């Protein structure tokens, strides 16, 4: 088992990464000082796959467990679902000290995290991420939220978990598409901060895609470490955390203009390449680095071009992104693989030109 510590003073916590960890959850929670009752929030697919193993580990260690199940899908990240869960928590007499265990992908992590942050003004949250995206990204850093209509993550909080347990074995049941989605974020960490991680991905993508335990553990560990370091320096997203948005300015626009037909990981992949090409045209990033990025994105099963979207709509959508400051589009651009910088000074005509070439 590998451990990453997120150092945030009294809000600090550990991320545990390894195979077969769900079966050890009861013991791990006892070690943290929890006892008595707890609540699992999960979705129907994940419950079917991993609900019993988790519950057994908890009851074996003397916990009284209730499982609250929501249907799967982004639509569940809504105030209405949160409202139902508050009611069920009340029926179970959940108290301030009753932990909520979020067992699932990013949707469950965000939703159960939001409920944990707000029920009784906050109950302990344990993240048990089961998708690659959730293990490398969404379970770490304390951003919890629900959507509001079409507006993603509009209502939320910064609420750090008490523990994150990433059981690598759960990744074995993901589809190839879900693995690729998570890989987009791992590639992102390589470009923003860790040239070695990027090189590891270049060499080992075939092992990762065939769900090799060691390779998966390595990329989850290294990605978690980078996210933890960034979050430690900027818990509330006031500066440095911006670099985590590499590829996301264009990515969010592609998701939205395509009416979410292009998924998040796929859209971010195109966005990362657009940003790299912009940097290259500005004379900063070398062409050979752009080629390496394109090759990794392709090998990961991700898109390198958007599927013929309206360029004006993409630009409009970028202008509406919540990260926009004073009407300027903010870009995270790579200097080299392993280092990025944030700028509001990209010429809009260059953005249009690169988007056209990659569309
Ligand atoms: N909080 C953050 O910092 C942050 C960061 C990135 C993304 N997010 C959020 O994460 C969400 C996307 O997360 P996601 O991609 O994990 O999607 P998801 O949670 O919808 O999971 C994808 C699908 O995989 C299934 N699934 C989960 N684990 C599985 C497993 N081990 N085996 C088989 N199937 C499994 C789920 O039932 C679901 O159908 C979005 O809502 C996004 O906004 C949050």
Tab-separated table of C-alpha atoms and ligand atoms in Angstrom:
chain	number	residue	atom	x	y	z
A	1	UNK	CA	0.000	0.000	0.000
A	2	UNK	CA	1.283	3.489	-0.847
A	3	UNK	CA	0.403	6.627	1.031
A	4	UNK	CA	0.254	10.297	0.024
A	5	UNK	CA	-0.251	12.858	2.750
A	6	UNK	CA	-2.194	16.037	1.979
A	7	UNK	CA	-0.730	18.560	4.414
A	8	UNK	CA	-3.461	21.053	5.242
A	9	UNK	CA	-2.989	21.587	8.980
A	10	UNK	CA	-6.031	20.347	10.859
A	11	UNK	CA	-7.738	19.611	7.518
A	12	UNK	CA	-4.900	17.266	6.466
A	13	UNK	CA	-5.497	13.660	5.456
A	14	UNK	CA	-3.979	10.573	3.862
A	15	UNK	CA	-4.617	9.010	0.486
A	16	UNK	CA	-4.058	5.248	0.586
A	17	UNK	CA	-3.432	3.512	-2.729
A	18	UNK	CA	-3.187	-0.228	-3.294
A	19	UNK	CA	-4.876	-3.463	-4.332
A	20	UNK	CA	-7.624	-5.008	-2.200
A	21	UNK	CA	-8.036	-2.003	0.103
A	22	UNK	CA	-11.849	-2.086	0.208
A	23	UNK	CA	-11.628	-5.235	2.313
A	24	UNK	CA	-9.450	-3.359	4.807
A	25	UNK	CA	-11.696	-0.309	5.122
A	26	UNK	CA	-13.305	-1.355	8.430
A	27	UNK	CA	-9.928	-1.772	10.039
A	28	UNK	CA	-8.579	1.481	8.567
A	29	UNK	CA	-11.556	3.462	9.865
A	30	UNK	CA	-11.196	1.974	13.323
A	31	UNK	CA	-7.556	3.066	13.301
A	32	UNK	CA	-8.751	6.613	12.530
A	33	UNK	CA	-10.891	6.493	15.667
A	34	UNK	CA	-14.334	5.867	14.145
A	35	UNK	CA	-16.736	3.429	15.778
A	36	UNK	CA	-20.505	2.806	15.953
A	37	UNK	CA	-22.487	3.626	12.807
A	38	UNK	CA	-21.737	4.903	9.347
A	39	UNK	CA	-23.417	5.507	6.000
A	40	UNK	CA	-22.318	4.413	2.536
A	41	UNK	CA	-23.551	6.502	-0.400
A	42	UNK	CA	-23.092	4.793	-3.759
A	43	UNK	CA	-24.723	4.297	-7.162
A	44	UNK	CA	-26.516	1.173	-8.342
A	45	UNK	CA	-23.693	-0.218	-10.536
A	46	UNK	CA	-20.988	0.306	-7.972
A	47	UNK	CA	-23.182	-1.099	-5.209
A	48	UNK	CA	-23.727	-4.260	-7.243
A	49	UNK	CA	-19.984	-4.631	-7.839
A	50	UNK	CA	-18.438	-3.568	-4.541
A	51	UNK	CA	-21.197	-2.858	-2.002
A	52	UNK	CA	-21.084	-6.274	-0.347
A	53	UNK	CA	-17.280	-6.424	0.007
A	54	UNK	CA	-17.221	-2.995	1.625
A	55	UNK	CA	-20.147	-3.702	3.923
A	56	UNK	CA	-18.626	-6.980	5.086
A	57	UNK	CA	-15.341	-5.291	5.945
A	58	UNK	CA	-17.216	-2.708	8.009
A	59	UNK	CA	-19.572	-5.058	9.864
A	60	UNK	CA	-16.648	-7.410	10.615
A	61	UNK	CA	-15.115	-4.496	12.455
A	62	UNK	CA	-18.241	-3.811	14.496
A	63	UNK	CA	-19.774	-0.941	12.495
A	64	UNK	CA	-23.522	-0.567	12.051
A	65	UNK	CA	-23.901	0.187	8.347
A	66	UNK	CA	-26.620	1.590	6.146
A	67	UNK	CA	-26.242	1.909	2.386
A	68	UNK	CA	-27.988	4.703	0.488
A	69	UNK	CA	-28.217	4.047	-3.221
A	70	UNK	CA	-28.783	6.564	-6.000
A	71	UNK	CA	-29.199	5.789	-9.704
A	72	UNK	CA	-26.033	6.303	-11.726
A	73	UNK	CA	-25.344	9.342	-13.893
A	74	UNK	CA	-24.440	13.031	-13.782
A	75	UNK	CA	-28.166	13.975	-13.423
A	76	UNK	CA	-27.946	12.735	-9.830
A	77	UNK	CA	-25.537	15.542	-8.962
A	78	UNK	CA	-28.555	17.673	-8.120
A	79	UNK	CA	-30.092	19.389	-5.112
A	80	UNK	CA	-33.119	17.119	-5.452
A	81	UNK	CA	-31.010	13.977	-4.900
A	82	UNK	CA	-29.148	15.662	-2.052
A	83	UNK	CA	-32.542	16.471	-0.517
A	84	UNK	CA	-33.601	12.813	-0.649
A	85	UNK	CA	-30.333	11.763	0.940
A	86	UNK	CA	-30.779	14.281	3.806
A	87	UNK	CA	-34.148	12.640	4.507
A	88	UNK	CA	-32.656	9.152	4.522
A	89	UNK	CA	-29.830	10.259	6.811
A	90	UNK	CA	-32.389	11.645	9.218
A	91	UNK	CA	-34.331	8.342	9.139
A	92	UNK	CA	-31.097	6.536	10.050
A	93	UNK	CA	-30.535	8.985	12.967
A	94	UNK	CA	-27.166	9.970	11.484
A	95	UNK	CA	-25.341	12.284	13.869
A	96	UNK	CA	-22.503	14.824	13.606
A	97	UNK	CA	-19.967	12.037	14.199
A	98	UNK	CA	-21.489	9.596	11.686
A	99	UNK	CA	-19.131	9.329	8.707
A	100	UNK	CA	-20.351	9.268	5.116
A	101	UNK	CA	-18.439	6.931	2.823
A	102	UNK	CA	-18.588	7.977	-0.847
A	103	UNK	CA	-18.190	4.734	-2.816
A	104	UNK	CA	-18.066	5.380	-6.574
A	105	UNK	CA	-16.810	7.635	-9.338
A	106	UNK	CA	-16.622	11.414	-9.418
A	107	UNK	CA	-20.401	11.832	-9.460
A	108	UNK	CA	-20.817	10.005	-6.154
A	109	UNK	CA	-17.712	11.681	-4.697
A	110	UNK	CA	-19.052	15.153	-5.508
A	111	UNK	CA	-22.649	14.411	-4.459
A	112	UNK	CA	-21.921	12.479	-1.250
A	113	UNK	CA	-19.201	15.010	-0.464
A	114	UNK	CA	-21.701	17.858	-0.846
A	115	UNK	CA	-24.164	16.049	1.426
A	116	UNK	CA	-21.408	15.391	3.996
A	117	UNK	CA	-20.379	19.064	3.900
A	118	UNK	CA	-23.898	20.328	4.525
A	119	UNK	CA	-25.793	17.717	6.591
A	120	UNK	CA	-25.768	18.906	10.220
A	121	UNK	CA	-23.254	21.580	9.057
A	122	UNK	CA	-20.750	18.867	8.233
A	123	UNK	CA	-20.139	15.203	9.038
A	124	UNK	CA	-16.889	13.270	8.403
A	125	UNK	CA	-16.337	12.296	4.765
A	126	UNK	CA	-14.377	9.271	3.531
A	127	UNK	CA	-13.727	9.027	-0.200
A	128	UNK	CA	-13.622	5.538	-1.740
A	129	UNK	CA	-13.058	6.363	-5.435
A	130	UNK	CA	-13.692	3.564	-7.932
A	131	UNK	CA	-12.974	5.202	-11.313
A	132	UNK	CA	-9.526	6.185	-12.571
A	133	UNK	CA	-10.711	9.789	-12.875
A	134	UNK	CA	-11.886	9.806	-9.268
A	135	UNK	CA	-8.665	8.184	-8.000
A	136	UNK	CA	-6.302	10.545	-9.823
A	137	UNK	CA	-8.380	13.682	-9.477
A	138	UNK	CA	-11.854	14.216	-8.055
A	139	UNK	CA	-11.497	12.461	-4.673
A	140	UNK	CA	-8.550	14.713	-3.760
A	141	UNK	CA	-8.693	18.387	-2.889
A	142	UNK	CA	-12.066	18.842	-1.239
A	143	UNK	CA	-14.126	20.313	-4.081
A	144	UNK	CA	-17.651	18.972	-3.601
A	145	UNK	CA	-20.675	20.131	-5.558
A	146	UNK	CA	-23.977	19.570	-7.276
A	147	UNK	CA	-25.031	20.956	-10.648
A	148	UNK	CA	-27.779	23.543	-11.067
A	149	UNK	CA	-29.752	22.991	-14.255
A	150	UNK	CA	-27.226	23.055	-17.075
A	151	UNK	CA	-24.615	24.738	-14.899
A	152	UNK	CA	-22.054	22.236	-13.662
A	153	UNK	CA	-20.732	22.338	-10.096
A	154	UNK	CA	-22.514	25.649	-9.411
A	155	UNK	CA	-23.455	24.872	-5.814
A	156	UNK	CA	-20.748	23.476	-3.634
A	157	UNK	CA	-18.095	23.823	-1.002
A	158	UNK	CA	-14.485	23.167	-0.153
A	159	UNK	CA	-14.752	20.245	2.221
A	160	UNK	CA	-11.775	17.969	2.727
A	161	UNK	CA	-12.285	14.244	3.350
A	162	UNK	CA	-10.811	12.584	6.439
A	163	UNK	CA	-9.334	9.778	4.359
A	164	UNK	CA	-9.171	8.681	0.710
A	165	UNK	CA	-8.906	4.953	0.005
A	166	UNK	CA	-8.084	4.165	-3.644
A	167	UNK	CA	-8.467	0.444	-4.204
A	168	UNK	CA	-6.738	-0.244	-7.524
A	169	UNK	CA	-8.577	-3.567	-7.885
A	170	UNK	CA	-11.870	-1.755	-8.455
A	171	UNK	CA	-10.483	-0.269	-11.697
A	172	UNK	CA	-10.561	-3.731	-13.297
A	173	UNK	CA	-14.286	-3.452	-14.034
A	174	UNK	CA	-14.101	-0.106	-15.859
A	175	UNK	CA	-14.757	0.133	-19.582
A	176	UNK	CA	-11.900	1.124	-21.899
A	177	UNK	CA	-13.591	4.514	-22.356
A	178	UNK	CA	-13.638	5.193	-18.617
A	179	UNK	CA	-9.950	4.278	-18.366
A	180	UNK	CA	-9.150	6.692	-21.210
A	181	UNK	CA	-11.112	9.433	-19.421
A	182	UNK	CA	-8.968	9.045	-16.307
A	183	UNK	CA	-5.824	8.873	-18.415
A	184	UNK	CA	-6.517	12.360	-19.771
A	185	UNK	CA	-6.060	13.733	-16.241
A	186	UNK	CA	-2.915	11.647	-15.637
A	187	UNK	CA	-1.418	12.999	-18.888
A	188	UNK	CA	-2.349	16.477	-17.654
A	189	UNK	CA	-0.317	15.995	-14.439
A	190	UNK	CA	2.664	14.864	-16.510
A	191	UNK	CA	2.529	18.010	-18.646
A	192	UNK	CA	1.963	20.475	-15.828
A	193	UNK	CA	4.434	19.156	-13.297
A	194	UNK	CA	6.101	15.795	-13.877
A	195	UNK	CA	8.130	15.031	-16.984
A	196	UNK	CA	8.990	11.603	-15.574
A	197	UNK	CA	5.322	10.683	-15.152
A	198	UNK	CA	4.789	11.723	-18.764
A	199	UNK	CA	7.676	9.516	-19.911
A	200	UNK	CA	6.294	6.666	-17.772
A	201	UNK	CA	2.942	7.045	-19.530
A	202	UNK	CA	4.648	7.029	-22.921
A	203	UNK	CA	6.364	3.741	-22.085
A	204	UNK	CA	3.544	2.009	-20.208
A	205	UNK	CA	0.229	2.966	-21.769
A	206	UNK	CA	-0.305	-0.550	-23.104
A	207	UNK	CA	0.128	-1.965	-19.535
A	208	UNK	CA	-2.239	0.613	-18.086
A	209	UNK	CA	-4.857	-0.064	-20.734
A	210	UNK	CA	-4.643	-3.769	-20.024
A	211	UNK	CA	-5.229	-2.879	-16.342
A	212	UNK	CA	-1.918	-4.046	-14.956
A	213	UNK	CA	-1.996	-3.541	-11.146
A	214	UNK	CA	1.517	-2.158	-10.757
A	215	UNK	CA	1.222	0.289	-13.656
A	216	UNK	CA	-2.164	1.544	-12.422
A	217	UNK	CA	-0.851	1.943	-8.890
A	218	UNK	CA	2.134	3.925	-10.176
A	219	UNK	CA	0.069	6.433	-12.124
A	220	UNK	CA	-2.557	6.831	-9.394
A	221	UNK	CA	0.202	7.384	-6.814
A	222	UNK	CA	2.145	9.919	-8.866
A	223	UNK	CA	-0.989	11.787	-9.955
A	224	UNK	CA	-2.331	11.902	-6.388
A	225	UNK	CA	1.015	13.236	-5.192
A	226	UNK	CA	0.944	16.107	-7.679
A	227	UNK	CA	-2.666	17.000	-6.954
A	228	UNK	CA	-1.934	16.901	-3.211
A	229	UNK	CA	1.065	19.231	-3.604
A	230	UNK	CA	-0.930	21.745	-5.625
A	231	UNK	CA	-3.891	21.631	-3.214
A	232	UNK	CA	-1.570	22.083	-0.210
A	233	UNK	CA	-0.299	25.347	-1.698
A	234	UNK	CA	-3.723	26.634	-2.754
A	235	UNK	CA	-6.550	24.884	-0.890
A	236	UNK	CA	-9.272	27.323	-1.967
A	237	UNK	CA	-8.343	27.724	-5.630
A	238	UNK	CA	-7.075	31.307	-5.452
A	239	UNK	CA	-3.944	30.957	-7.586
A	240	UNK	CA	-1.693	27.943	-8.223
A	241	UNK	CA	-4.631	25.518	-8.497
A	242	UNK	CA	-5.302	27.211	-11.837
A	243	UNK	CA	-2.638	25.003	-13.420
A	244	UNK	CA	-4.909	21.997	-12.841
A	245	UNK	CA	-7.147	23.548	-15.484
A	246	UNK	CA	-4.629	22.821	-18.226
A	247	UNK	CA	-6.674	21.681	-21.237
A	248	UNK	CA	-9.920	22.566	-19.470
A	249	UNK	CA	-10.574	26.057	-20.933
A	250	UNK	CA	-11.091	24.589	-24.393
A	251	UNK	CA	-12.230	21.223	-22.953
A	252	UNK	CA	-15.240	22.688	-21.128
A	253	UNK	CA	-16.212	24.635	-24.258
A	254	UNK	CA	-16.087	21.462	-26.382
A	255	UNK	CA	-18.212	19.568	-23.841
A	256	UNK	CA	-20.784	22.306	-23.753
A	257	UNK	CA	-20.946	23.148	-27.501
A	258	UNK	CA	-21.207	19.426	-28.332
A	259	UNK	CA	-24.109	19.149	-25.832
A	260	UNK	CA	-21.929	16.761	-23.823
A	261	UNK	CA	-21.707	14.270	-26.724
A	262	UNK	CA	-17.932	14.659	-26.306
A	263	UNK	CA	-17.094	13.425	-22.799
A	264	UNK	CA	-14.897	15.259	-20.301
A	265	UNK	CA	-11.658	13.290	-20.782
A	266	UNK	CA	-11.955	13.405	-24.575
A	267	UNK	CA	-12.651	17.147	-24.532
A	268	UNK	CA	-9.743	17.850	-22.170
A	269	UNK	CA	-7.432	15.845	-24.429
A	270	UNK	CA	-8.267	18.122	-27.389
A	271	UNK	CA	-7.924	21.128	-25.076
A	272	UNK	CA	-4.447	20.056	-23.952
A	273	UNK	CA	-3.302	19.759	-27.539
A	274	UNK	CA	-4.836	23.123	-28.509
A	275	UNK	CA	-2.992	24.790	-25.609
A	276	UNK	CA	0.260	23.065	-26.610
A	277	UNK	CA	-0.126	24.250	-30.215
A	278	UNK	CA	-0.879	27.808	-29.088
A	279	UNK	CA	2.288	27.765	-26.989
A	280	UNK	CA	4.236	26.384	-29.961
A	281	UNK	CA	2.955	29.174	-32.259
A	282	UNK	CA	3.954	31.721	-29.644
A	283	UNK	CA	7.511	30.366	-29.936
A	284	UNK	CA	7.536	28.769	-26.484
A	285	UNK	CA	6.919	25.000	-26.672
A	286	UNK	CA	9.063	23.009	-29.104
A	287	UNK	CA	7.345	21.164	-31.959
A	288	UNK	CA	8.844	17.838	-30.851
A	289	UNK	CA	7.062	18.220	-27.480
A	290	UNK	CA	3.732	18.852	-29.244
A	291	UNK	CA	4.305	15.658	-31.245
A	292	UNK	CA	5.008	13.654	-28.067
A	293	UNK	CA	1.821	14.930	-26.488
A	294	UNK	CA	-0.238	14.096	-29.571
A	295	UNK	CA	1.216	10.568	-29.671
A	296	UNK	CA	0.413	9.893	-25.999
A	297	UNK	CA	-3.131	11.240	-26.374
A	298	UNK	CA	-3.722	8.977	-29.375
A	299	UNK	CA	-2.256	5.921	-27.636
A	300	UNK	CA	-4.463	6.588	-24.603
A	301	UNK	CA	-7.528	6.264	-26.844
A	302	UNK	CA	-8.349	9.969	-26.618
A	303	UNK	CA	-9.341	12.555	-29.236
A	304	UNK	CA	-6.826	14.893	-30.839
A	305	UNK	CA	-9.440	16.912	-32.771
A	306	UNK	CA	-12.911	18.167	-31.911
A	307	UNK	CA	-15.694	16.785	-34.127
A	308	UNK	CA	-16.364	19.780	-36.394
A	309	UNK	CA	-17.875	22.226	-33.890
A	310	UNK	CA	-18.815	25.876	-34.494
A	311	UNK	CA	-15.645	27.865	-33.688
A	312	UNK	CA	-17.555	31.060	-32.774
A	313	UNK	CA	-19.665	29.089	-30.293
A	314	UNK	CA	-16.526	27.565	-28.783
A	315	UNK	CA	-15.020	31.030	-28.256
A	316	UNK	CA	-18.319	32.317	-26.809
A	317	UNK	CA	-18.441	29.375	-24.428
A	318	UNK	CA	-14.843	30.013	-23.281
A	319	UNK	CA	-15.797	33.599	-22.501
A	320	UNK	CA	-18.540	32.291	-20.188
A	321	UNK	CA	-16.233	29.933	-18.287
A	322	UNK	CA	-16.250	30.667	-14.566
A	323	UNK	CA	-12.454	31.092	-14.632
A	324	UNK	CA	-12.696	34.174	-16.883
A	325	UNK	CA	-11.271	37.357	-15.388
A	326	UNK	CA	-12.253	40.773	-16.809
A	327	UNK	CA	-13.488	39.204	-20.040
A	328	UNK	CA	-10.094	37.717	-20.947
A	329	UNK	CA	-9.764	34.019	-21.692
A	330	UNK	CA	-7.292	32.433	-19.307
A	331	UNK	CA	-4.982	29.763	-20.682
A	332	UNK	CA	-2.608	27.359	-19.017
A	333	UNK	CA	0.191	26.855	-21.548
A	334	UNK	CA	3.072	24.382	-21.456
A	335	UNK	CA	6.616	25.775	-21.579
A	336	UNK	CA	7.991	22.250	-21.853
A	337	UNK	CA	6.511	18.904	-20.861
A	338	UNK	CA	6.643	19.182	-17.062
A	339	UNK	CA	6.181	22.941	-16.736
A	340	UNK	CA	3.287	25.296	-17.470
A	341	UNK	CA	2.401	28.946	-16.974
A	342	UNK	CA	-0.891	30.809	-16.749
A	343	UNK	CA	-1.647	33.719	-19.059
A	344	UNK	CA	-4.542	35.997	-20.007
A	345	UNK	CA	-2.617	37.368	-22.967
A	346	UNK	CA	-3.241	34.877	-25.769
A	347	UNK	CA	-4.240	36.609	-29.000
A	348	UNK	CA	-7.877	35.590	-29.771
A	349	UNK	CA	-7.097	35.234	-33.493
A	350	UNK	CA	-4.388	32.660	-32.658
A	351	UNK	CA	-6.902	30.727	-30.553
A	352	UNK	CA	-9.359	30.728	-33.463
A	353	UNK	CA	-6.720	29.645	-35.928
A	354	UNK	CA	-5.525	26.692	-33.809
A	355	UNK	CA	-9.113	25.660	-33.049
A	356	UNK	CA	-9.900	25.632	-36.780
A	357	UNK	CA	-6.903	23.424	-37.487
A	358	UNK	CA	-7.944	20.967	-34.798
A	359	UNK	CA	-11.639	20.755	-35.581
B	1	LIG	N1	-14.381	17.391	-7.322
B	1	LIG	C1	-13.461	17.490	-8.227
B	1	LIG	O1	-12.369	18.027	-7.992
B	1	LIG	C2	-13.721	16.898	-9.582
B	1	LIG	C3	-12.665	16.799	-10.514
B	1	LIG	C4	-12.940	16.192	-11.744
B	1	LIG	C5	-14.211	15.716	-12.048
B	1	LIG	N2	-15.208	15.840	-11.108
B	1	LIG	C6	-16.558	15.323	-11.389
B	1	LIG	O2	-16.473	13.914	-11.572
B	1	LIG	C7	-17.615	13.493	-12.327
B	1	LIG	C8	-17.190	12.441	-13.312
B	1	LIG	O3	-16.664	11.334	-12.601
B	1	LIG	P1	-16.494	9.892	-13.261
B	1	LIG	O4	-15.889	10.034	-14.594
B	1	LIG	O5	-15.842	9.035	-12.254
B	1	LIG	O6	-18.003	9.470	-13.571
B	1	LIG	P2	-19.105	8.630	-12.760
B	1	LIG	O7	-18.999	8.833	-11.322
B	1	LIG	O8	-20.403	8.940	-13.424
B	1	LIG	O9	-18.712	7.138	-13.112
B	1	LIG	C9	-18.794	6.684	-14.450
B	1	LIG	C10	-19.583	5.393	-14.543
B	1	LIG	O10	-18.770	4.330	-14.079
B	1	LIG	C11	-19.480	3.519	-13.140
B	1	LIG	N3	-18.455	2.995	-12.249
B	1	LIG	C12	-17.853	3.607	-11.218
B	1	LIG	N4	-16.894	2.834	-10.709
B	1	LIG	C13	-16.892	1.698	-11.430
B	1	LIG	C14	-16.113	0.511	-11.406
B	1	LIG	N5	-15.098	0.364	-10.567
B	1	LIG	N6	-16.394	-0.465	-12.302
B	1	LIG	C15	-17.396	-0.323	-13.222
B	1	LIG	N7	-18.150	0.787	-13.300
B	1	LIG	C16	-17.905	1.782	-12.411
B	1	LIG	C17	-20.498	4.426	-12.524
B	1	LIG	O11	-21.606	3.686	-12.063
B	1	LIG	C18	-20.851	5.327	-13.699
B	1	LIG	O12	-21.864	4.720	-14.479
B	1	LIG	C19	-18.217	14.742	-12.945
B	1	LIG	O13	-19.425	15.050	-12.301
B	1	LIG	C20	-17.167	15.832	-12.656
B	1	LIG	O14	-17.755	17.101	-12.494
B	1	LIG	C21	-14.975	16.415	-9.902
